[in-house]
Each structure stands twice: as C-alpha cells, then as structure tokens.
Amino acid sequence: MSDRAERHIVLVRDAMKAPLLGREEEYGLARRWTEQRDEHAMHQLVHAHMRLAIAIARRFRSYGLPMSDLVQEANIGLLEAAARFQTAHDVRFSTYATWWIRAAIQDYVLRNWSIVRGGTSSGQKALFFNLRRMRTRLERAGGATPPPREAMHGAIARSLGVNPVEVARMDARLSGPDLSLNAPLQAGEEDGGARLDQLAAADPLPDEQASMEIDGERRRRWLWRALAALNEREIRIIKARRLNEESETLETLGARLGISKERVRQIESRALEKLRVALTQGPDVPRGAFGPI
C-alpha cells in the first residue's frame, strides 16, 4: 500500500473518531475563532466536521478521481468555510461548510476530470454535475421504451436553463474518456497509423498552394502595370487609401496634400475608375480576376 493511501486511511479513521459537537459547543468554538482568532478553537471546529467533508467527497467517486484527492479538496473547502464563517450568519456551521466543501470538490473535478477545460459558467457546471442523474431518471421514467435522446436533451435543457446543443455536447463528453491523438487507430498495432493521421489538414493542398502563388504573382504584376496609368498624386492617394495595411482617412490625406477631404475623395474616385479600365482592358486579364477595388 502506498504512503498516500495509508495517510488517507489514517485521516478517515481519525475523522470518524472525532466527537460530534452540540449546537452550543459549536457556537462557542465559532465565537472564540471569529472574535478572538483562537486557532485552537478553529482546529477543533474543523476536526469535528471532517467526517462531513469525507461524506461529501464520497458522492463524487463516480468521476474516476482518487478518493484521497477528493478528500483533500474537501478539507480545503472545510478550512475555507471556517475562515469565512461568522456567528451572525445564524446557521449551523455544518450547513455553511457544506456549500464550501462541495464548491471546492466541484472545482477540482472540473479541473482534473478531462484534459479539456469545461464548466466555465454556472449553467455549464450545473449541467456537468446533473446531466447523468437527470438522464438516468428520464430513462427510468420511460420504462422499457426510454424517450429519444433529443427529447431527453430538450427536457434537461429546459430544467437547467441551458441550450439543448450544450446538453448534447456535454453528453458526448461524458459518454467516453479522453483519447490521445497519438494513440494507434487499433489497439496493439503501433504501425497502423495514429488518430492524428485521420485529422483533416487546414492548409491547402500542394497544387492549390502553387496555383494561389502563381495567380497572386500575376495579379500583382497586373496591378502595378495598371498603376502606371495614374499620375503621382493619384498613386499616392490609392496607396494610402487602398494598398496599405492601415487605410488613411480622407481628412488626414487632405491635410498632408494641402487639399480638402472632398477633393481627396474625388481624386480617389477618378483614380479607381482609371484602374478598372486599365485592369479590364489589359492583355490576358480574365474577367472578374480582381473584383471591386
């Protein structure tokens, strides 16, 4: 047995031996901690409620995570509850601590259950932790003929206030474990290819890349040839307005050229018309090669 497992067993045994606190005793320890910062009182309060933390942690065993880790996270939530508890809350410490313990465990499960981060919103968290239970209940209610999956997803979505698409995605995630892209397609066959080989490439095919490069170079030559039909000021305006990564405003160009922005707009419009004529009447220029400039 590993040291980790042994420590877990000792922790559980120690928690089960801790005496239960009466309401007045619990209130007195809480007051000593919150008002006097008596750490001994805080440790007594926490120690007496460790069995509560363990009991809540056991409810999350179905997610396949080590029980010792779940208990550790439960204890973290218990300590957080003790640090924040106020006697003015007028509730039993166990009631207050339950919320913090569950929140700590749920956060741990969401962080470690899958390599894909999920459950970032409150609705998604509720869906993650309630989907299996609600799906099982609906299947049992249907008897020998359970309702269609789409109908179950719709009912769960309405109950939790989420989109049915989110329910379907979460159901798919919960239906199987994470799979490595480097894993072989067939178990035991290392040379049979990996799952990564089956993914569609986002890049164009080699012949498409070559065609794009050739066409791009032809378009660039046609464009620079057409620019020869413009005068110097028209070229400056077209470059600043259409060919640079960040287009300059009419007002900025007008100030730099010493003319009004309306005059810049007129020159630009005239230059664009010249370019259209030059591009469409040039040698071997296919119709629609450039589209609107």
mmCIF file of C-alpha atoms in Angstrom:
data_model
loop_
_atom_site.group_PDB
_atom_site.id
_atom_site.type_symbol
_atom_site.label_atom_id
_atom_site.label_comp_id
_atom_site.label_asym_id
_atom_site.label_seq_id
_atom_site.Cartn_x
_atom_site.Cartn_y
_atom_site.Cartn_z
ATOM 1 C CA MET A 1 0.000 0.000 0.000
ATOM 2 C CA SER A 2 1.351 3.428 -0.930
ATOM 3 C CA ASP A 3 2.097 6.149 1.620
ATOM 4 C CA ARG A 4 -0.651 8.223 0.083
ATOM 5 C CA ALA A 5 -3.253 5.510 0.605
ATOM 6 C CA GLU A 6 -2.067 4.928 4.177
ATOM 7 C CA ARG A 7 -2.364 8.616 5.008
ATOM 8 C CA HIS A 8 -5.871 8.619 3.575
ATOM 9 C CA ILE A 9 -6.913 5.687 5.755
ATOM 10 C CA VAL A 10 -5.438 7.303 8.860
ATOM 11 C CA LEU A 11 -7.243 10.555 8.048
ATOM 12 C CA VAL A 12 -10.585 8.785 7.664
ATOM 13 C CA ARG A 13 -10.153 6.840 10.911
ATOM 14 C CA ASP A 14 -9.179 9.980 12.761
ATOM 15 C CA ALA A 15 -12.192 11.832 11.384
ATOM 16 C CA MET A 16 -14.585 9.088 12.425
ATOM 17 C CA LYS A 17 -13.267 9.193 15.998
ATOM 18 C CA ALA A 18 -13.815 12.943 16.332
ATOM 19 C CA PRO A 19 -16.714 13.715 18.722
ATOM 20 C CA LEU A 20 -19.806 15.402 17.365
ATOM 21 C CA LEU A 21 -20.458 18.945 18.575
ATOM 22 C CA GLY A 22 -23.664 20.172 20.107
ATOM 23 C CA ARG A 23 -25.142 23.435 18.913
ATOM 24 C CA GLU A 24 -23.952 25.438 21.939
ATOM 25 C CA GLU A 25 -20.460 23.917 21.849
ATOM 26 C CA GLU A 26 -20.180 24.607 18.130
ATOM 27 C CA TYR A 27 -21.368 28.191 18.649
ATOM 28 C CA GLY A 28 -18.819 28.719 21.417
ATOM 29 C CA LEU A 29 -15.914 27.472 19.291
ATOM 30 C CA ALA A 30 -17.051 29.615 16.373
ATOM 31 C CA ARG A 31 -17.213 32.719 18.581
ATOM 32 C CA ARG A 32 -13.748 32.086 20.000
ATOM 33 C CA TRP A 33 -12.402 31.821 16.464
ATOM 34 C CA THR A 34 -14.254 34.725 14.837
ATOM 35 C CA GLU A 35 -13.981 37.153 17.742
ATOM 36 C CA GLN A 36 -10.707 36.171 19.408
ATOM 37 C CA ARG A 37 -8.925 34.443 16.476
ATOM 38 C CA ASP A 38 -8.383 31.404 18.697
ATOM 39 C CA GLU A 39 -6.735 28.941 16.288
ATOM 40 C CA HIS A 40 -7.168 26.041 18.723
ATOM 41 C CA ALA A 41 -10.930 26.611 18.617
ATOM 42 C CA MET A 42 -10.822 26.726 14.814
ATOM 43 C CA HIS A 43 -8.938 23.415 14.659
ATOM 44 C CA GLN A 44 -11.481 21.813 16.979
ATOM 45 C CA LEU A 45 -14.319 23.092 14.800
ATOM 46 C CA VAL A 46 -12.694 21.788 11.611
ATOM 47 C CA HIS A 47 -11.692 18.434 13.126
ATOM 48 C CA ALA A 48 -15.224 17.785 14.314
ATOM 49 C CA HIS A 49 -16.583 18.304 10.775
ATOM 50 C CA MET A 50 -14.018 16.259 8.839
ATOM 51 C CA ARG A 51 -16.435 13.346 8.602
ATOM 52 C CA LEU A 52 -18.838 15.712 6.836
ATOM 53 C CA ALA A 53 -16.112 16.590 4.324
ATOM 54 C CA ILE A 54 -15.380 12.895 3.706
ATOM 55 C CA ALA A 55 -19.063 12.064 3.266
ATOM 56 C CA ILE A 56 -19.460 14.808 0.640
ATOM 57 C CA ALA A 57 -16.257 13.735 -1.143
ATOM 58 C CA ARG A 58 -17.609 10.183 -1.498
ATOM 59 C CA ARG A 59 -20.514 11.491 -3.573
ATOM 60 C CA PHE A 60 -18.042 12.364 -6.342
ATOM 61 C CA ARG A 61 -16.349 8.954 -6.622
ATOM 62 C CA SER A 62 -18.088 8.219 -9.947
ATOM 63 C CA TYR A 63 -15.846 10.693 -11.776
ATOM 64 C CA GLY A 64 -12.876 8.322 -11.519
ATOM 65 C CA LEU A 65 -10.595 10.596 -9.497
ATOM 66 C CA PRO A 66 -8.534 9.388 -6.499
ATOM 67 C CA MET A 67 -10.588 9.368 -3.318
ATOM 68 C CA SER A 68 -7.639 10.723 -1.352
ATOM 69 C CA ASP A 69 -7.520 13.795 -3.644
ATOM 70 C CA LEU A 70 -11.262 14.338 -3.297
ATOM 71 C CA VAL A 71 -10.953 14.226 0.495
ATOM 72 C CA GLN A 72 -8.037 16.647 0.385
ATOM 73 C CA GLU A 73 -10.058 19.121 -1.662
ATOM 74 C CA ALA A 74 -12.989 18.647 0.708
ATOM 75 C CA ASN A 75 -10.732 19.590 3.619
ATOM 76 C CA ILE A 76 -9.596 22.686 1.726
ATOM 77 C CA GLY A 77 -13.231 23.697 1.364
ATOM 78 C CA LEU A 78 -13.803 22.997 5.046
ATOM 79 C CA LEU A 79 -10.884 25.246 6.040
ATOM 80 C CA GLU A 80 -12.205 27.969 3.722
ATOM 81 C CA ALA A 81 -15.599 27.725 5.395
ATOM 82 C CA ALA A 82 -14.006 28.035 8.845
ATOM 83 C CA ALA A 83 -12.039 31.085 7.734
ATOM 84 C CA ARG A 84 -15.188 32.836 6.455
ATOM 85 C CA PHE A 85 -17.785 31.703 8.999
ATOM 86 C CA GLN A 86 -19.478 34.331 11.148
ATOM 87 C CA THR A 87 -21.726 33.592 14.107
ATOM 88 C CA ALA A 88 -24.018 36.356 12.853
ATOM 89 C CA HIS A 89 -24.988 34.066 9.955
ATOM 90 C CA ASP A 90 -27.402 32.338 12.355
ATOM 91 C CA VAL A 91 -26.871 28.921 10.706
ATOM 92 C CA ARG A 92 -25.133 25.766 11.843
ATOM 93 C CA PHE A 93 -21.520 25.562 10.755
ATOM 94 C CA SER A 94 -22.194 22.239 9.017
ATOM 95 C CA THR A 95 -24.829 23.892 6.805
ATOM 96 C CA TYR A 96 -22.467 26.720 5.903
ATOM 97 C CA ALA A 97 -19.468 24.411 5.391
ATOM 98 C CA THR A 98 -21.366 22.057 3.073
ATOM 99 C CA TRP A 99 -21.532 24.724 0.373
ATOM 100 C CA TRP A 100 -17.787 25.466 0.519
ATOM 101 C CA ILE A 101 -16.824 21.791 0.594
ATOM 102 C CA ARG A 102 -18.964 20.975 -2.422
ATOM 103 C CA ALA A 103 -17.677 24.022 -4.321
ATOM 104 C CA ALA A 104 -14.041 23.030 -3.688
ATOM 105 C CA ILE A 105 -14.617 19.448 -4.853
ATOM 106 C CA GLN A 106 -16.560 20.508 -7.936
ATOM 107 C CA ASP A 107 -13.807 22.896 -8.961
ATOM 108 C CA TYR A 108 -11.233 20.110 -8.534
ATOM 109 C CA VAL A 109 -13.313 17.675 -10.601
ATOM 110 C CA LEU A 110 -13.764 20.200 -13.414
ATOM 111 C CA ARG A 111 -10.021 20.897 -13.460
ATOM 112 C CA ASN A 112 -8.926 17.254 -13.476
ATOM 113 C CA TRP A 113 -11.680 15.096 -14.931
ATOM 114 C CA SER A 114 -10.692 15.890 -18.532
ATOM 115 C CA ILE A 115 -7.770 17.476 -20.351
ATOM 116 C CA VAL A 116 -10.366 19.739 -21.993
ATOM 117 C CA ARG A 117 -11.434 22.527 -19.659
ATOM 118 C CA GLY A 118 -15.203 22.620 -19.236
ATOM 119 C CA GLY A 119 -17.893 24.012 -16.997
ATOM 120 C CA THR A 120 -16.735 27.616 -17.034
ATOM 121 C CA SER A 121 -20.190 29.117 -16.457
ATOM 122 C CA SER A 122 -22.667 28.359 -13.695
ATOM 123 C CA GLY A 123 -25.055 26.788 -16.224
ATOM 124 C CA GLN A 124 -22.342 24.510 -17.614
ATOM 125 C CA LYS A 125 -21.291 23.473 -14.103
ATOM 126 C CA ALA A 126 -24.872 22.577 -13.234
ATOM 127 C CA LEU A 127 -25.106 20.621 -16.480
ATOM 128 C CA PHE A 128 -21.860 18.740 -15.840
ATOM 129 C CA PHE A 129 -22.831 17.602 -12.347
ATOM 130 C CA ASN A 130 -26.519 16.913 -13.020
ATOM 131 C CA LEU A 131 -26.637 15.504 -16.543
ATOM 132 C CA ARG A 132 -26.034 11.847 -15.657
ATOM 133 C CA ARG A 133 -28.517 11.844 -12.801
ATOM 134 C CA MET A 134 -31.236 13.584 -14.813
ATOM 135 C CA ARG A 135 -30.654 11.367 -17.851
ATOM 136 C CA THR A 136 -30.916 8.216 -15.727
ATOM 137 C CA ARG A 137 -34.119 9.468 -14.133
ATOM 138 C CA LEU A 138 -35.689 10.194 -17.536
ATOM 139 C CA GLU A 139 -34.631 6.792 -18.881
ATOM 140 C CA ARG A 140 -36.181 5.018 -15.900
ATOM 141 C CA ALA A 141 -39.367 7.059 -16.217
ATOM 142 C CA GLY A 142 -39.731 5.801 -19.791
ATOM 143 C CA GLY A 143 -39.727 2.188 -18.650
ATOM 144 C CA ALA A 144 -38.999 -0.335 -21.383
ATOM 145 C CA THR A 145 -39.064 2.360 -24.071
ATOM 146 C CA PRO A 146 -36.963 5.322 -22.889
ATOM 147 C CA PRO A 147 -37.550 8.667 -24.665
ATOM 148 C CA PRO A 148 -35.370 9.598 -27.681
ATOM 149 C CA ARG A 149 -32.065 11.212 -26.863
ATOM 150 C CA GLU A 150 -33.118 14.514 -28.439
ATOM 151 C CA ALA A 151 -36.223 14.617 -26.254
ATOM 152 C CA MET A 152 -34.143 13.940 -23.121
ATOM 153 C CA HIS A 153 -31.682 16.669 -24.079
ATOM 154 C CA GLY A 154 -34.554 19.106 -24.539
ATOM 155 C CA ALA A 155 -36.080 18.247 -21.156
ATOM 156 C CA ILE A 156 -32.723 18.580 -19.382
ATOM 157 C CA ALA A 157 -32.018 21.882 -21.153
ATOM 158 C CA ARG A 158 -35.356 23.338 -20.036
ATOM 159 C CA SER A 159 -34.815 22.165 -16.462
ATOM 160 C CA LEU A 160 -31.323 23.678 -16.172
ATOM 161 C CA GLY A 161 -31.900 26.735 -18.344
ATOM 162 C CA VAL A 162 -29.246 25.908 -20.951
ATOM 163 C CA ASN A 163 -29.203 25.343 -24.698
ATOM 164 C CA PRO A 164 -30.046 21.792 -25.937
ATOM 165 C CA VAL A 165 -26.878 21.932 -28.057
ATOM 166 C CA GLU A 166 -24.812 22.347 -24.873
ATOM 167 C CA VAL A 167 -26.592 19.339 -23.360
ATOM 168 C CA ALA A 168 -25.773 17.211 -26.416
ATOM 169 C CA ARG A 169 -22.105 18.261 -26.339
ATOM 170 C CA MET A 170 -21.767 17.573 -22.629
ATOM 171 C CA ASP A 171 -23.497 14.212 -23.028
ATOM 172 C CA ALA A 172 -20.986 13.256 -25.710
ATOM 173 C CA ARG A 173 -18.077 14.284 -23.468
ATOM 174 C CA LEU A 174 -19.387 12.318 -20.517
ATOM 175 C CA SER A 175 -20.000 9.223 -22.646
ATOM 176 C CA GLY A 176 -16.324 8.425 -23.176
ATOM 177 C CA PRO A 177 -12.822 9.139 -21.865
ATOM 178 C CA ASP A 178 -10.245 11.452 -23.421
ATOM 179 C CA LEU A 179 -8.341 9.883 -26.321
ATOM 180 C CA SER A 180 -4.781 10.755 -27.283
ATOM 181 C CA LEU A 181 -4.253 11.840 -30.880
ATOM 182 C CA ASN A 182 -1.010 9.843 -30.829
ATOM 183 C CA ALA A 183 -2.810 6.632 -29.869
ATOM 184 C CA PRO A 184 -2.887 3.914 -32.585
ATOM 185 C CA LEU A 185 -6.098 3.510 -34.542
ATOM 186 C CA GLN A 186 -6.256 -0.123 -33.477
ATOM 187 C CA ALA A 187 -5.039 -1.326 -30.103
ATOM 188 C CA GLY A 188 -1.750 -3.223 -30.297
ATOM 189 C CA GLU A 189 -0.895 -2.034 -33.812
ATOM 190 C CA GLU A 190 1.807 0.604 -33.484
ATOM 191 C CA ASP A 191 2.476 0.715 -37.254
ATOM 192 C CA GLY A 192 -1.175 1.007 -38.264
ATOM 193 C CA GLY A 193 -1.294 4.794 -38.015
ATOM 194 C CA ALA A 194 -2.418 7.163 -35.272
ATOM 195 C CA ARG A 195 -5.636 9.116 -34.773
ATOM 196 C CA LEU A 196 -3.695 12.265 -35.631
ATOM 197 C CA ASP A 197 -3.269 10.935 -39.180
ATOM 198 C CA GLN A 198 -7.052 10.972 -39.663
ATOM 199 C CA LEU A 199 -7.492 14.691 -38.965
ATOM 200 C CA ALA A 200 -8.242 16.863 -41.966
ATOM 201 C CA ALA A 201 -5.453 19.348 -42.704
ATOM 202 C CA ALA A 202 -6.460 23.000 -42.598
ATOM 203 C CA ASP A 203 -3.772 24.010 -45.132
ATOM 204 C CA PRO A 204 -4.478 23.936 -48.893
ATOM 205 C CA LEU A 205 -3.173 21.023 -50.961
ATOM 206 C CA PRO A 206 0.241 21.494 -52.649
ATOM 207 C CA ASP A 207 -1.296 22.064 -56.094
ATOM 208 C CA GLU A 208 -3.709 24.615 -54.611
ATOM 209 C CA GLN A 209 -0.819 26.423 -52.881
ATOM 210 C CA ALA A 210 1.141 26.562 -56.149
ATOM 211 C CA SER A 211 -1.899 27.843 -58.037
ATOM 212 C CA MET A 212 -2.530 30.528 -55.393
ATOM 213 C CA GLU A 213 1.099 31.693 -55.533
ATOM 214 C CA ILE A 214 1.127 31.847 -59.354
ATOM 215 C CA ASP A 215 -2.213 33.652 -59.531
ATOM 216 C CA GLY A 216 -1.153 36.044 -56.765
ATOM 217 C CA GLU A 217 2.029 36.955 -58.609
ATOM 218 C CA ARG A 218 0.100 37.535 -61.857
ATOM 219 C CA ARG A 219 -2.383 39.786 -60.080
ATOM 220 C CA ARG A 220 0.426 41.806 -58.518
ATOM 221 C CA ARG A 221 2.047 42.363 -61.945
ATOM 222 C CA TRP A 222 -1.274 43.401 -63.477
ATOM 223 C CA LEU A 223 -1.930 45.822 -60.631
ATOM 224 C CA TRP A 224 1.454 47.544 -60.803
ATOM 225 C CA ARG A 225 1.136 47.747 -64.583
ATOM 226 C CA ALA A 226 -2.278 49.401 -64.197
ATOM 227 C CA LEU A 227 -0.912 51.908 -61.679
ATOM 228 C CA ALA A 228 1.204 53.337 -64.472
ATOM 229 C CA ALA A 229 -1.994 54.893 -65.852
ATOM 230 C CA LEU A 230 -2.235 57.168 -62.773
ATOM 231 C CA ASN A 231 -0.414 60.388 -62.051
ATOM 232 C CA GLU A 232 1.793 60.811 -58.987
ATOM 233 C CA ARG A 233 -0.872 62.295 -56.715
ATOM 234 C CA GLU A 234 -3.419 59.641 -57.688
ATOM 235 C CA ILE A 235 -0.886 56.880 -56.920
ATOM 236 C CA ARG A 236 -0.147 58.412 -53.505
ATOM 237 C CA ILE A 237 -3.856 58.515 -52.644
ATOM 238 C CA ILE A 238 -4.591 54.983 -53.889
ATOM 239 C CA LYS A 239 -1.623 53.559 -51.973
ATOM 240 C CA ALA A 240 -2.606 55.392 -48.780
ATOM 241 C CA ARG A 241 -6.309 54.521 -49.060
ATOM 242 C CA ARG A 242 -6.297 51.046 -50.669
ATOM 243 C CA LEU A 243 -2.893 49.364 -50.693
ATOM 244 C CA ASN A 244 -1.505 49.985 -47.195
ATOM 245 C CA GLU A 245 -2.400 47.726 -44.266
ATOM 246 C CA GLU A 246 -3.949 50.682 -42.393
ATOM 247 C CA SER A 247 -6.006 52.976 -44.596
ATOM 248 C CA GLU A 248 -5.579 56.717 -44.060
ATOM 249 C CA THR A 249 -8.665 58.919 -43.660
ATOM 250 C CA LEU A 250 -9.702 61.471 -46.257
ATOM 251 C CA GLU A 251 -9.111 64.234 -43.725
ATOM 252 C CA THR A 252 -5.555 63.067 -42.923
ATOM 253 C CA LEU A 253 -4.632 62.767 -46.582
ATOM 254 C CA GLY A 254 -6.140 66.169 -47.389
ATOM 255 C CA ALA A 255 -4.086 67.839 -44.656
ATOM 256 C CA ARG A 256 -0.893 66.140 -45.897
ATOM 257 C CA LEU A 257 -1.537 67.052 -49.550
ATOM 258 C CA GLY A 258 -2.850 70.555 -48.824
ATOM 259 C CA ILE A 259 -6.317 69.929 -50.279
ATOM 260 C CA SER A 260 -9.812 69.364 -48.867
ATOM 261 C CA LYS A 261 -11.040 65.876 -47.945
ATOM 262 C CA GLU A 262 -13.771 66.227 -50.587
ATOM 263 C CA ARG A 263 -11.077 66.829 -53.198
ATOM 264 C CA VAL A 264 -9.245 63.716 -51.995
ATOM 265 C CA ARG A 265 -12.456 61.701 -52.394
ATOM 266 C CA GLN A 266 -12.903 62.982 -55.962
ATOM 267 C CA ILE A 267 -9.309 62.139 -56.920
ATOM 268 C CA GLU A 268 -9.641 58.696 -55.386
ATOM 269 C CA SER A 269 -12.875 58.021 -57.280
ATOM 270 C CA ARG A 270 -11.290 59.114 -60.563
ATOM 271 C CA ALA A 271 -8.162 57.016 -59.935
ATOM 272 C CA LEU A 272 -10.252 53.918 -59.179
ATOM 273 C CA GLU A 273 -12.099 54.319 -62.449
ATOM 274 C CA LYS A 274 -8.778 54.555 -64.310
ATOM 275 C CA LEU A 275 -7.581 51.388 -62.599
ATOM 276 C CA ARG A 276 -10.731 49.490 -63.505
ATOM 277 C CA VAL A 277 -10.323 50.409 -67.143
ATOM 278 C CA ALA A 278 -6.613 49.531 -67.164
ATOM 279 C CA LEU A 279 -7.182 46.188 -65.411
ATOM 280 C CA THR A 280 -10.102 45.043 -67.529
ATOM 281 C CA GLN A 281 -8.519 46.130 -70.829
ATOM 282 C CA GLY A 282 -5.051 44.819 -70.112
ATOM 283 C CA PRO A 283 -3.612 41.806 -72.003
ATOM 284 C CA ASP A 284 -4.863 38.342 -70.925
ATOM 285 C CA VAL A 285 -6.749 39.661 -67.906
ATOM 286 C CA PRO A 286 -9.583 37.217 -67.044
ATOM 287 C CA ARG A 287 -12.955 38.805 -66.359
ATOM 288 C CA GLY A 288 -13.559 39.236 -62.621
ATOM 289 C CA ALA A 289 -9.925 38.494 -61.702
ATOM 290 C CA PHE A 290 -9.784 41.423 -59.307
ATOM 291 C CA GLY A 291 -13.379 42.258 -58.453
ATOM 292 C CA PRO A 292 -14.125 45.660 -56.959
ATOM 293 C CA ILE A 293 -11.035 47.562 -55.805
#
